[in-house]
Amino acid sequence: MTHWGTVTALQRLPQLGTEPVDLSVELPAPSDADRRSALTEGIRSLYQKCQFYDVFLVGGGNRFPAHMAALGALSHVFREQLVEMRAKREAESLEESSADQGHLELHLDGVSSTEAIRALLDFVYGLAGGYAVSSDEANVDVLRMAKHYQIQALQELAARRLVQDLSTANVVQRLKTCRDFALEGLFEQISDELIGSGEALREVASHQEVEQEPELLQILLVRAARCLRPPTEPAAVEKRGAPATWEAAGARDGKRAKVER
């Protein structure tokens, strides 16, 4: 007995209805983009602060710290080369029972421009500011690395650089670059622009530089004949089988040399 009356035990707990009712609360889906952005920003920050790097890119007399994971994720050629280098290092360490030999060093053969290597790393880590190199020589080194490591997007950026600030002073050199890196579509666009300007064509024709490139000069002459002839006039050069590309020019010259011999 209490002050309020007799206390009795409940034989059965009360129920809220006889059937449960489902409740639904909708939440926004987790953003994969946010997670990717955080990872990208984190790796970029590590690069900018030179933290946790595990490989050096060597070129132009300098060493540039980088992360094997970032390089390998961008290029399978980088990945295969780094895996091979690391396996070789581990085998040597076991044979010699030596201590840690320091970070791996990946030498960029044929690359002398430090600016080009920085441009490569800026692209790898997605640094803001876009692609910018100050010289044609550095741009050629970027093209060389992009081709060797099969980084198509970087090659496209470097190819676009070939049409920036284009003039008669550098057009021959840039046409040679297009030829050397098999940028045939860009070669055609630049050569057509040159041929379409009579003044520019006369200026280039007077340069000694173009005289030192007979193969390039031949291709330009063929394209000029095709572009400048009247529409109804048959192409005399085509009758002689003149090549339209540097590959065709080389093949025909080789055949002619065999006949002369």
PDB file of C-alpha atoms in Angstrom:
ATOM      1  CA  MET A   1       0.000   0.000   0.000  1.00  0.00           C
ATOM      2  CA  THR A   2       1.298   3.416  -0.884  1.00  0.00           C
ATOM      3  CA  HIS A   3       0.087   6.872  -0.336  1.00  0.00           C
ATOM      4  CA  TRP A   4      -1.558   6.752  -3.759  1.00  0.00           C
ATOM      5  CA  GLY A   5      -3.063   3.293  -3.453  1.00  0.00           C
ATOM      6  CA  THR A   6      -2.204  -0.343  -4.104  1.00  0.00           C
ATOM      7  CA  VAL A   7       0.619  -1.072  -6.611  1.00  0.00           C
ATOM      8  CA  THR A   8      -0.152  -3.873  -9.031  1.00  0.00           C
ATOM      9  CA  ALA A   9       2.173  -5.505 -11.623  1.00  0.00           C
ATOM     10  CA  LEU A  10       1.312  -5.199 -15.292  1.00  0.00           C
ATOM     11  CA  GLN A  11       0.699  -8.604 -16.766  1.00  0.00           C
ATOM     12  CA  ARG A  12       1.251  -7.394 -20.362  1.00  0.00           C
ATOM     13  CA  LEU A  13       3.089  -4.422 -21.840  1.00  0.00           C
ATOM     14  CA  PRO A  14       0.899  -2.006 -23.759  1.00  0.00           C
ATOM     15  CA  GLN A  15       1.212  -2.119 -27.586  1.00  0.00           C
ATOM     16  CA  LEU A  16       0.922   0.747 -30.024  1.00  0.00           C
ATOM     17  CA  GLY A  17      -1.541  -0.751 -32.448  1.00  0.00           C
ATOM     18  CA  THR A  18      -1.561  -4.243 -33.789  1.00  0.00           C
ATOM     19  CA  GLU A  19       0.624  -3.793 -36.956  1.00  0.00           C
ATOM     20  CA  PRO A  20       3.962  -1.925 -37.210  1.00  0.00           C
ATOM     21  CA  VAL A  21       4.014   1.035 -39.560  1.00  0.00           C
ATOM     22  CA  ASP A  22       7.177   1.667 -41.590  1.00  0.00           C
ATOM     23  CA  LEU A  23       8.723   5.124 -41.416  1.00  0.00           C
ATOM     24  CA  SER A  24      10.999   6.511 -44.063  1.00  0.00           C
ATOM     25  CA  VAL A  25      13.520   9.310 -43.722  1.00  0.00           C
ATOM     26  CA  GLU A  26      15.348  10.275 -46.922  1.00  0.00           C
ATOM     27  CA  LEU A  27      18.916  11.479 -46.681  1.00  0.00           C
ATOM     28  CA  PRO A  28      21.059  12.750 -49.579  1.00  0.00           C
ATOM     29  CA  ALA A  29      23.318  10.103 -51.094  1.00  0.00           C
ATOM     30  CA  PRO A  30      26.961  10.302 -50.052  1.00  0.00           C
ATOM     31  CA  SER A  31      28.948  12.201 -52.655  1.00  0.00           C
ATOM     32  CA  ASP A  32      31.670  10.232 -54.412  1.00  0.00           C
ATOM     33  CA  ALA A  33      32.855  13.511 -55.882  1.00  0.00           C
ATOM     34  CA  ASP A  34      33.507  14.898 -52.402  1.00  0.00           C
ATOM     35  CA  ARG A  35      35.564  11.851 -51.449  1.00  0.00           C
ATOM     36  CA  ARG A  36      37.535  11.995 -54.696  1.00  0.00           C
ATOM     37  CA  SER A  37      38.094  15.706 -54.249  1.00  0.00           C
ATOM     38  CA  ALA A  38      39.395  15.195 -50.726  1.00  0.00           C
ATOM     39  CA  LEU A  39      41.802  12.493 -51.933  1.00  0.00           C
ATOM     40  CA  THR A  40      43.004  14.629 -54.843  1.00  0.00           C
ATOM     41  CA  GLU A  41      43.522  17.649 -52.619  1.00  0.00           C
ATOM     42  CA  GLY A  42      45.361  15.518 -50.081  1.00  0.00           C
ATOM     43  CA  ILE A  43      47.808  14.089 -52.632  1.00  0.00           C
ATOM     44  CA  ARG A  44      48.309  17.532 -54.165  1.00  0.00           C
ATOM     45  CA  SER A  45      49.077  18.950 -50.732  1.00  0.00           C
ATOM     46  CA  LEU A  46      51.644  16.210 -50.091  1.00  0.00           C
ATOM     47  CA  TYR A  47      53.370  17.101 -53.363  1.00  0.00           C
ATOM     48  CA  GLN A  48      53.389  20.832 -52.637  1.00  0.00           C
ATOM     49  CA  LYS A  49      54.806  20.261 -49.152  1.00  0.00           C
ATOM     50  CA  CYS A  50      57.288  17.576 -50.315  1.00  0.00           C
ATOM     51  CA  GLN A  51      55.900  15.044 -47.846  1.00  0.00           C
ATOM     52  CA  PHE A  52      55.861  11.220 -48.077  1.00  0.00           C
ATOM     53  CA  TYR A  53      57.461  11.206 -51.528  1.00  0.00           C
ATOM     54  CA  ASP A  54      59.146   7.947 -52.510  1.00  0.00           C
ATOM     55  CA  VAL A  55      60.789   8.595 -55.894  1.00  0.00           C
ATOM     56  CA  PHE A  56      62.858  11.261 -57.617  1.00  0.00           C
ATOM     57  CA  LEU A  57      62.451  12.248 -61.257  1.00  0.00           C
ATOM     58  CA  VAL A  58      65.917  13.155 -62.511  1.00  0.00           C
ATOM     59  CA  GLY A  59      66.530  15.436 -65.470  1.00  0.00           C
ATOM     60  CA  GLY A  60      68.137  18.709 -66.419  1.00  0.00           C
ATOM     61  CA  GLY A  61      70.672  18.331 -63.623  1.00  0.00           C
ATOM     62  CA  ASN A  62      67.977  18.325 -60.930  1.00  0.00           C
ATOM     63  CA  ARG A  63      65.947  15.871 -58.851  1.00  0.00           C
ATOM     64  CA  PHE A  64      62.203  16.323 -58.398  1.00  0.00           C
ATOM     65  CA  PRO A  65      60.388  14.495 -55.570  1.00  0.00           C
ATOM     66  CA  ALA A  66      57.192  12.671 -56.517  1.00  0.00           C
ATOM     67  CA  HIS A  67      54.931   9.812 -55.443  1.00  0.00           C
ATOM     68  CA  MET A  68      55.015   6.484 -57.240  1.00  0.00           C
ATOM     69  CA  ALA A  69      51.274   6.028 -56.676  1.00  0.00           C
ATOM     70  CA  ALA A  70      50.477   9.301 -58.467  1.00  0.00           C
ATOM     71  CA  LEU A  71      52.800   8.584 -61.404  1.00  0.00           C
ATOM     72  CA  GLY A  72      51.673   4.974 -61.739  1.00  0.00           C
ATOM     73  CA  ALA A  73      47.998   5.912 -61.613  1.00  0.00           C
ATOM     74  CA  LEU A  74      48.440   8.320 -64.530  1.00  0.00           C
ATOM     75  CA  SER A  75      50.610   6.202 -66.822  1.00  0.00           C
ATOM     76  CA  HIS A  76      50.958   2.451 -67.152  1.00  0.00           C
ATOM     77  CA  VAL A  77      54.455   3.025 -68.568  1.00  0.00           C
ATOM     78  CA  PHE A  78      55.434   4.840 -65.379  1.00  0.00           C
ATOM     79  CA  ARG A  79      53.860   2.039 -63.354  1.00  0.00           C
ATOM     80  CA  GLU A  80      55.698  -0.767 -65.136  1.00  0.00           C
ATOM     81  CA  GLN A  81      59.008   1.059 -65.004  1.00  0.00           C
ATOM     82  CA  LEU A  82      58.670   1.829 -61.287  1.00  0.00           C
ATOM     83  CA  VAL A  83      57.650  -1.745 -60.454  1.00  0.00           C
ATOM     84  CA  GLU A  84      60.703  -3.040 -62.299  1.00  0.00           C
ATOM     85  CA  MET A  85      62.998  -0.545 -60.568  1.00  0.00           C
ATOM     86  CA  ARG A  86      61.651  -1.392 -57.123  1.00  0.00           C
ATOM     87  CA  ALA A  87      61.978  -5.146 -57.731  1.00  0.00           C
ATOM     88  CA  LYS A  88      65.572  -4.660 -58.852  1.00  0.00           C
ATOM     89  CA  ARG A  89      66.315  -2.572 -55.756  1.00  0.00           C
ATOM     90  CA  GLU A  90      64.846  -5.209 -53.446  1.00  0.00           C
ATOM     91  CA  ALA A  91      66.831  -7.978 -55.135  1.00  0.00           C
ATOM     92  CA  GLU A  92      70.054  -6.017 -54.769  1.00  0.00           C
ATOM     93  CA  SER A  93      69.319  -5.328 -51.112  1.00  0.00           C
ATOM     94  CA  LEU A  94      68.833  -9.031 -50.397  1.00  0.00           C
ATOM     95  CA  GLU A  95      72.033 -10.038 -52.191  1.00  0.00           C
ATOM     96  CA  GLU A  96      74.184  -7.420 -50.517  1.00  0.00           C
ATOM     97  CA  SER A  97      72.341  -7.429 -47.170  1.00  0.00           C
ATOM     98  CA  SER A  98      72.588  -3.662 -47.336  1.00  0.00           C
ATOM     99  CA  ALA A  99      70.530  -1.088 -45.542  1.00  0.00           C
ATOM    100  CA  ASP A 100      67.989   1.163 -47.191  1.00  0.00           C
ATOM    101  CA  GLN A 101      69.564   2.813 -50.248  1.00  0.00           C
ATOM    102  CA  GLY A 102      67.256   5.805 -50.261  1.00  0.00           C
ATOM    103  CA  HIS A 103      64.527   6.781 -52.685  1.00  0.00           C
ATOM    104  CA  LEU A 104      64.401   5.434 -56.213  1.00  0.00           C
ATOM    105  CA  GLU A 105      65.611   7.710 -58.988  1.00  0.00           C
ATOM    106  CA  LEU A 106      63.855   7.626 -62.358  1.00  0.00           C
ATOM    107  CA  HIS A 107      66.014   9.263 -65.014  1.00  0.00           C
ATOM    108  CA  LEU A 108      64.146  11.051 -67.805  1.00  0.00           C
ATOM    109  CA  ASP A 109      66.401  10.314 -70.758  1.00  0.00           C
ATOM    110  CA  GLY A 110      66.726  13.041 -73.343  1.00  0.00           C
ATOM    111  CA  VAL A 111      64.992  15.665 -71.176  1.00  0.00           C
ATOM    112  CA  SER A 112      67.122  18.693 -70.335  1.00  0.00           C
ATOM    113  CA  SER A 113      64.482  21.273 -69.409  1.00  0.00           C
ATOM    114  CA  THR A 114      63.618  21.555 -65.719  1.00  0.00           C
ATOM    115  CA  GLU A 115      60.626  23.656 -66.739  1.00  0.00           C
ATOM    116  CA  ALA A 116      59.297  20.724 -68.753  1.00  0.00           C
ATOM    117  CA  ILE A 117      59.619  18.353 -65.780  1.00  0.00           C
ATOM    118  CA  ARG A 118      57.759  20.820 -63.572  1.00  0.00           C
ATOM    119  CA  ALA A 119      55.045  21.044 -66.224  1.00  0.00           C
ATOM    120  CA  LEU A 120      54.764  17.244 -66.211  1.00  0.00           C
ATOM    121  CA  LEU A 121      54.431  17.121 -62.409  1.00  0.00           C
ATOM    122  CA  ASP A 122      51.964  20.021 -62.353  1.00  0.00           C
ATOM    123  CA  PHE A 123      49.842  18.005 -64.764  1.00  0.00           C
ATOM    124  CA  VAL A 124      50.191  14.797 -62.729  1.00  0.00           C
ATOM    125  CA  TYR A 125      49.023  16.517 -59.548  1.00  0.00           C
ATOM    126  CA  GLY A 126      46.439  18.735 -61.240  1.00  0.00           C
ATOM    127  CA  LEU A 127      47.832  22.050 -60.079  1.00  0.00           C
ATOM    128  CA  ALA A 128      45.794  25.098 -61.008  1.00  0.00           C
ATOM    129  CA  GLY A 129      47.016  27.549 -63.606  1.00  0.00           C
ATOM    130  CA  GLY A 130      46.812  25.414 -66.737  1.00  0.00           C
ATOM    131  CA  TYR A 131      49.603  24.313 -69.042  1.00  0.00           C
ATOM    132  CA  ALA A 132      52.249  26.961 -69.524  1.00  0.00           C
ATOM    133  CA  VAL A 133      55.846  26.647 -70.692  1.00  0.00           C
ATOM    134  CA  SER A 134      57.920  29.620 -71.753  1.00  0.00           C
ATOM    135  CA  SER A 135      59.920  28.136 -74.629  1.00  0.00           C
ATOM    136  CA  ASP A 136      59.601  25.825 -77.598  1.00  0.00           C
ATOM    137  CA  GLU A 137      62.513  23.774 -76.256  1.00  0.00           C
ATOM    138  CA  ALA A 138      60.665  23.050 -73.007  1.00  0.00           C
ATOM    139  CA  ASN A 139      57.508  22.220 -74.932  1.00  0.00           C
ATOM    140  CA  VAL A 140      59.404  19.707 -77.065  1.00  0.00           C
ATOM    141  CA  ASP A 141      60.653  18.016 -73.892  1.00  0.00           C
ATOM    142  CA  VAL A 142      57.059  17.819 -72.622  1.00  0.00           C
ATOM    143  CA  LEU A 143      56.011  16.235 -75.915  1.00  0.00           C
ATOM    144  CA  ARG A 144      58.892  13.775 -75.586  1.00  0.00           C
ATOM    145  CA  MET A 145      57.810  12.709 -72.081  1.00  0.00           C
ATOM    146  CA  ALA A 146      54.108  12.621 -72.960  1.00  0.00           C
ATOM    147  CA  LYS A 147      54.812  10.367 -75.934  1.00  0.00           C
ATOM    148  CA  HIS A 148      57.180   8.057 -74.060  1.00  0.00           C
ATOM    149  CA  TYR A 149      54.893   7.656 -71.056  1.00  0.00           C
ATOM    150  CA  GLN A 150      51.750   7.614 -73.221  1.00  0.00           C
ATOM    151  CA  ILE A 151      49.996  10.515 -71.496  1.00  0.00           C
ATOM    152  CA  GLN A 152      47.577  11.535 -74.242  1.00  0.00           C
ATOM    153  CA  ALA A 153      46.000  14.498 -72.441  1.00  0.00           C
ATOM    154  CA  LEU A 154      49.389  16.077 -71.760  1.00  0.00           C
ATOM    155  CA  GLN A 155      50.441  15.547 -75.376  1.00  0.00           C
ATOM    156  CA  GLU A 156      47.318  17.384 -76.528  1.00  0.00           C
ATOM    157  CA  LEU A 157      48.150  20.346 -74.281  1.00  0.00           C
ATOM    158  CA  ALA A 158      51.704  20.497 -75.599  1.00  0.00           C
ATOM    159  CA  ALA A 159      50.456  20.199 -79.188  1.00  0.00           C
ATOM    160  CA  ARG A 160      48.185  23.201 -78.667  1.00  0.00           C
ATOM    161  CA  ARG A 161      51.233  25.169 -77.589  1.00  0.00           C
ATOM    162  CA  LEU A 162      52.626  24.734 -81.125  1.00  0.00           C
ATOM    163  CA  VAL A 163      49.997  27.066 -82.598  1.00  0.00           C
ATOM    164  CA  GLN A 164      50.390  29.778 -79.970  1.00  0.00           C
ATOM    165  CA  ASP A 165      52.393  32.841 -81.048  1.00  0.00           C
ATOM    166  CA  LEU A 166      52.882  31.211 -84.449  1.00  0.00           C
ATOM    167  CA  SER A 167      54.818  33.314 -86.962  1.00  0.00           C
ATOM    168  CA  THR A 168      57.210  32.998 -89.876  1.00  0.00           C
ATOM    169  CA  ALA A 169      60.050  33.148 -87.351  1.00  0.00           C
ATOM    170  CA  ASN A 170      59.139  29.818 -85.754  1.00  0.00           C
ATOM    171  CA  VAL A 171      56.824  28.050 -88.216  1.00  0.00           C
ATOM    172  CA  VAL A 172      59.552  25.890 -89.779  1.00  0.00           C
ATOM    173  CA  GLN A 173      60.765  24.659 -86.404  1.00  0.00           C
ATOM    174  CA  ARG A 174      57.214  23.898 -85.305  1.00  0.00           C
ATOM    175  CA  LEU A 175      56.477  22.007 -88.500  1.00  0.00           C
ATOM    176  CA  LYS A 176      59.603  19.947 -87.803  1.00  0.00           C
ATOM    177  CA  THR A 177      58.279  19.261 -84.295  1.00  0.00           C
ATOM    178  CA  CYS A 178      54.960  18.105 -85.740  1.00  0.00           C
ATOM    179  CA  ARG A 179      56.821  15.777 -88.065  1.00  0.00           C
ATOM    180  CA  ASP A 180      59.105  14.415 -85.353  1.00  0.00           C
ATOM    181  CA  PHE A 181      56.173  13.570 -83.050  1.00  0.00           C
ATOM    182  CA  ALA A 182      53.820  12.336 -85.799  1.00  0.00           C
ATOM    183  CA  LEU A 183      51.308  15.169 -85.268  1.00  0.00           C
ATOM    184  CA  GLU A 184      50.149  14.913 -88.858  1.00  0.00           C
ATOM    185  CA  GLY A 185      46.787  16.630 -88.421  1.00  0.00           C
ATOM    186  CA  LEU A 186      48.424  19.645 -86.787  1.00  0.00           C
ATOM    187  CA  PHE A 187      51.147  19.635 -89.440  1.00  0.00           C
ATOM    188  CA  GLU A 188      48.485  19.947 -92.124  1.00  0.00           C
ATOM    189  CA  GLN A 189      46.693  22.776 -90.333  1.00  0.00           C
ATOM    190  CA  ILE A 190      49.864  24.812 -89.833  1.00  0.00           C
ATOM    191  CA  SER A 191      51.133  24.210 -93.369  1.00  0.00           C
ATOM    192  CA  ASP A 192      47.753  25.134 -94.863  1.00  0.00           C
ATOM    193  CA  GLU A 193      47.765  28.375 -92.872  1.00  0.00           C
ATOM    194  CA  LEU A 194      51.268  29.118 -94.138  1.00  0.00           C
ATOM    195  CA  ILE A 195      50.404  28.326 -97.749  1.00  0.00           C
ATOM    196  CA  GLY A 196      47.241  30.414 -97.548  1.00  0.00           C
ATOM    197  CA  SER A 197      49.289  33.533 -96.828  1.00  0.00           C
ATOM    198  CA  GLY A 198      51.395  34.488 -99.838  1.00  0.00           C
ATOM    199  CA  GLU A 199      53.395  36.996 -97.842  1.00  0.00           C
ATOM    200  CA  ALA A 200      54.205  34.461 -95.111  1.00  0.00           C
ATOM    201  CA  LEU A 201      55.130  31.805 -97.661  1.00  0.00           C
ATOM    202  CA  ARG A 202      57.545  34.153 -99.449  1.00  0.00           C
ATOM    203  CA  GLU A 203      59.121  35.102 -96.128  1.00  0.00           C
ATOM    204  CA  VAL A 204      59.649  31.471 -95.124  1.00  0.00           C
ATOM    205  CA  ALA A 205      60.946  30.519 -98.573  1.00  0.00           C
ATOM    206  CA  SER A 206      63.748  33.065 -98.176  1.00  0.00           C
ATOM    207  CA  HIS A 207      64.977  31.522 -94.895  1.00  0.00           C
ATOM    208  CA  GLN A 208      68.080  29.354 -94.980  1.00  0.00           C
ATOM    209  CA  GLU A 209      66.467  27.152 -92.335  1.00  0.00           C
ATOM    210  CA  VAL A 210      63.896  25.778 -94.759  1.00  0.00           C
ATOM    211  CA  GLU A 211      66.617  25.050 -97.328  1.00  0.00           C
ATOM    212  CA  GLN A 212      68.232  22.724 -94.779  1.00  0.00           C
ATOM    213  CA  GLU A 213      65.019  20.670 -94.603  1.00  0.00           C
ATOM    214  CA  PRO A 214      64.533  19.306 -98.155  1.00  0.00           C
ATOM    215  CA  GLU A 215      61.952  16.740 -97.060  1.00  0.00           C
ATOM    216  CA  LEU A 216      59.892  19.387 -95.313  1.00  0.00           C
ATOM    217  CA  LEU A 217      60.240  21.729 -98.285  1.00  0.00           C
ATOM    218  CA  GLN A 218      59.078  19.012-100.667  1.00  0.00           C
ATOM    219  CA  ILE A 219      55.932  18.348 -98.611  1.00  0.00           C
ATOM    220  CA  LEU A 220      55.137  22.070 -98.494  1.00  0.00           C
ATOM    221  CA  LEU A 221      55.563  22.371-102.260  1.00  0.00           C
ATOM    222  CA  VAL A 222      53.215  19.452-102.847  1.00  0.00           C
ATOM    223  CA  ARG A 223      50.583  20.866-100.523  1.00  0.00           C
ATOM    224  CA  ALA A 224      50.966  24.321-102.066  1.00  0.00           C
ATOM    225  CA  ALA A 225      50.446  22.891-105.559  1.00  0.00           C
ATOM    226  CA  ARG A 226      47.278  21.154-104.416  1.00  0.00           C
ATOM    227  CA  CYS A 227      45.916  24.182-102.592  1.00  0.00           C
ATOM    228  CA  LEU A 228      46.746  26.820-105.208  1.00  0.00           C
ATOM    229  CA  ARG A 229      45.908  25.056-108.493  1.00  0.00           C
ATOM    230  CA  PRO A 230      42.601  25.867-110.213  1.00  0.00           C
ATOM    231  CA  PRO A 231      39.816  23.415-109.290  1.00  0.00           C
ATOM    232  CA  THR A 232      39.552  22.013-112.854  1.00  0.00           C
ATOM    233  CA  GLU A 233      43.281  21.658-113.428  1.00  0.00           C
ATOM    234  CA  PRO A 234      44.654  18.135-112.895  1.00  0.00           C
ATOM    235  CA  ALA A 235      47.392  17.930-110.322  1.00  0.00           C
ATOM    236  CA  ALA A 236      50.656  17.464-112.172  1.00  0.00           C
ATOM    237  CA  VAL A 237      52.406  16.547-108.969  1.00  0.00           C
ATOM    238  CA  GLU A 238      49.826  13.837-108.299  1.00  0.00           C
ATOM    239  CA  LYS A 239      50.536  12.343-111.729  1.00  0.00           C
ATOM    240  CA  ARG A 240      54.154  12.001-110.702  1.00  0.00           C
ATOM    241  CA  GLY A 241      53.072  10.372-107.448  1.00  0.00           C
ATOM    242  CA  ALA A 242      54.422  13.115-105.168  1.00  0.00           C
ATOM    243  CA  PRO A 243      53.933  12.293-101.493  1.00  0.00           C
ATOM    244  CA  ALA A 244      51.520  14.176 -99.245  1.00  0.00           C
ATOM    245  CA  THR A 245      53.134  13.113 -95.985  1.00  0.00           C
ATOM    246  CA  TRP A 246      56.648  12.661 -94.642  1.00  0.00           C
ATOM    247  CA  GLU A 247      56.155   8.887 -94.450  1.00  0.00           C
ATOM    248  CA  ALA A 248      55.275   8.753 -98.150  1.00  0.00           C
ATOM    249  CA  ALA A 249      58.201  11.003 -99.002  1.00  0.00           C
ATOM    250  CA  GLY A 250      60.637   8.728 -97.199  1.00  0.00           C
ATOM    251  CA  ALA A 251      59.216   5.601 -98.844  1.00  0.00           C
ATOM    252  CA  ARG A 252      59.420   7.077-102.337  1.00  0.00           C
ATOM    253  CA  ASP A 253      62.958   8.387-101.849  1.00  0.00           C
ATOM    254  CA  GLY A 254      64.050   4.945-100.685  1.00  0.00           C
ATOM    255  CA  LYS A 255      62.566   3.286-103.765  1.00  0.00           C
ATOM    256  CA  ARG A 256      64.226   5.850-106.044  1.00  0.00           C
ATOM    257  CA  ALA A 257      67.613   5.216-104.431  1.00  0.00           C
ATOM    258  CA  LYS A 258      67.282   1.492-105.100  1.00  0.00           C
ATOM    259  CA  VAL A 259      66.441   2.104-108.785  1.00  0.00           C
ATOM    260  CA  GLU A 260      69.424   4.425-109.237  1.00  0.00           C
ATOM    261  CA  ARG A 261      71.750   1.849-107.718  1.00  0.00           C
TER     262      ARG A 261
END
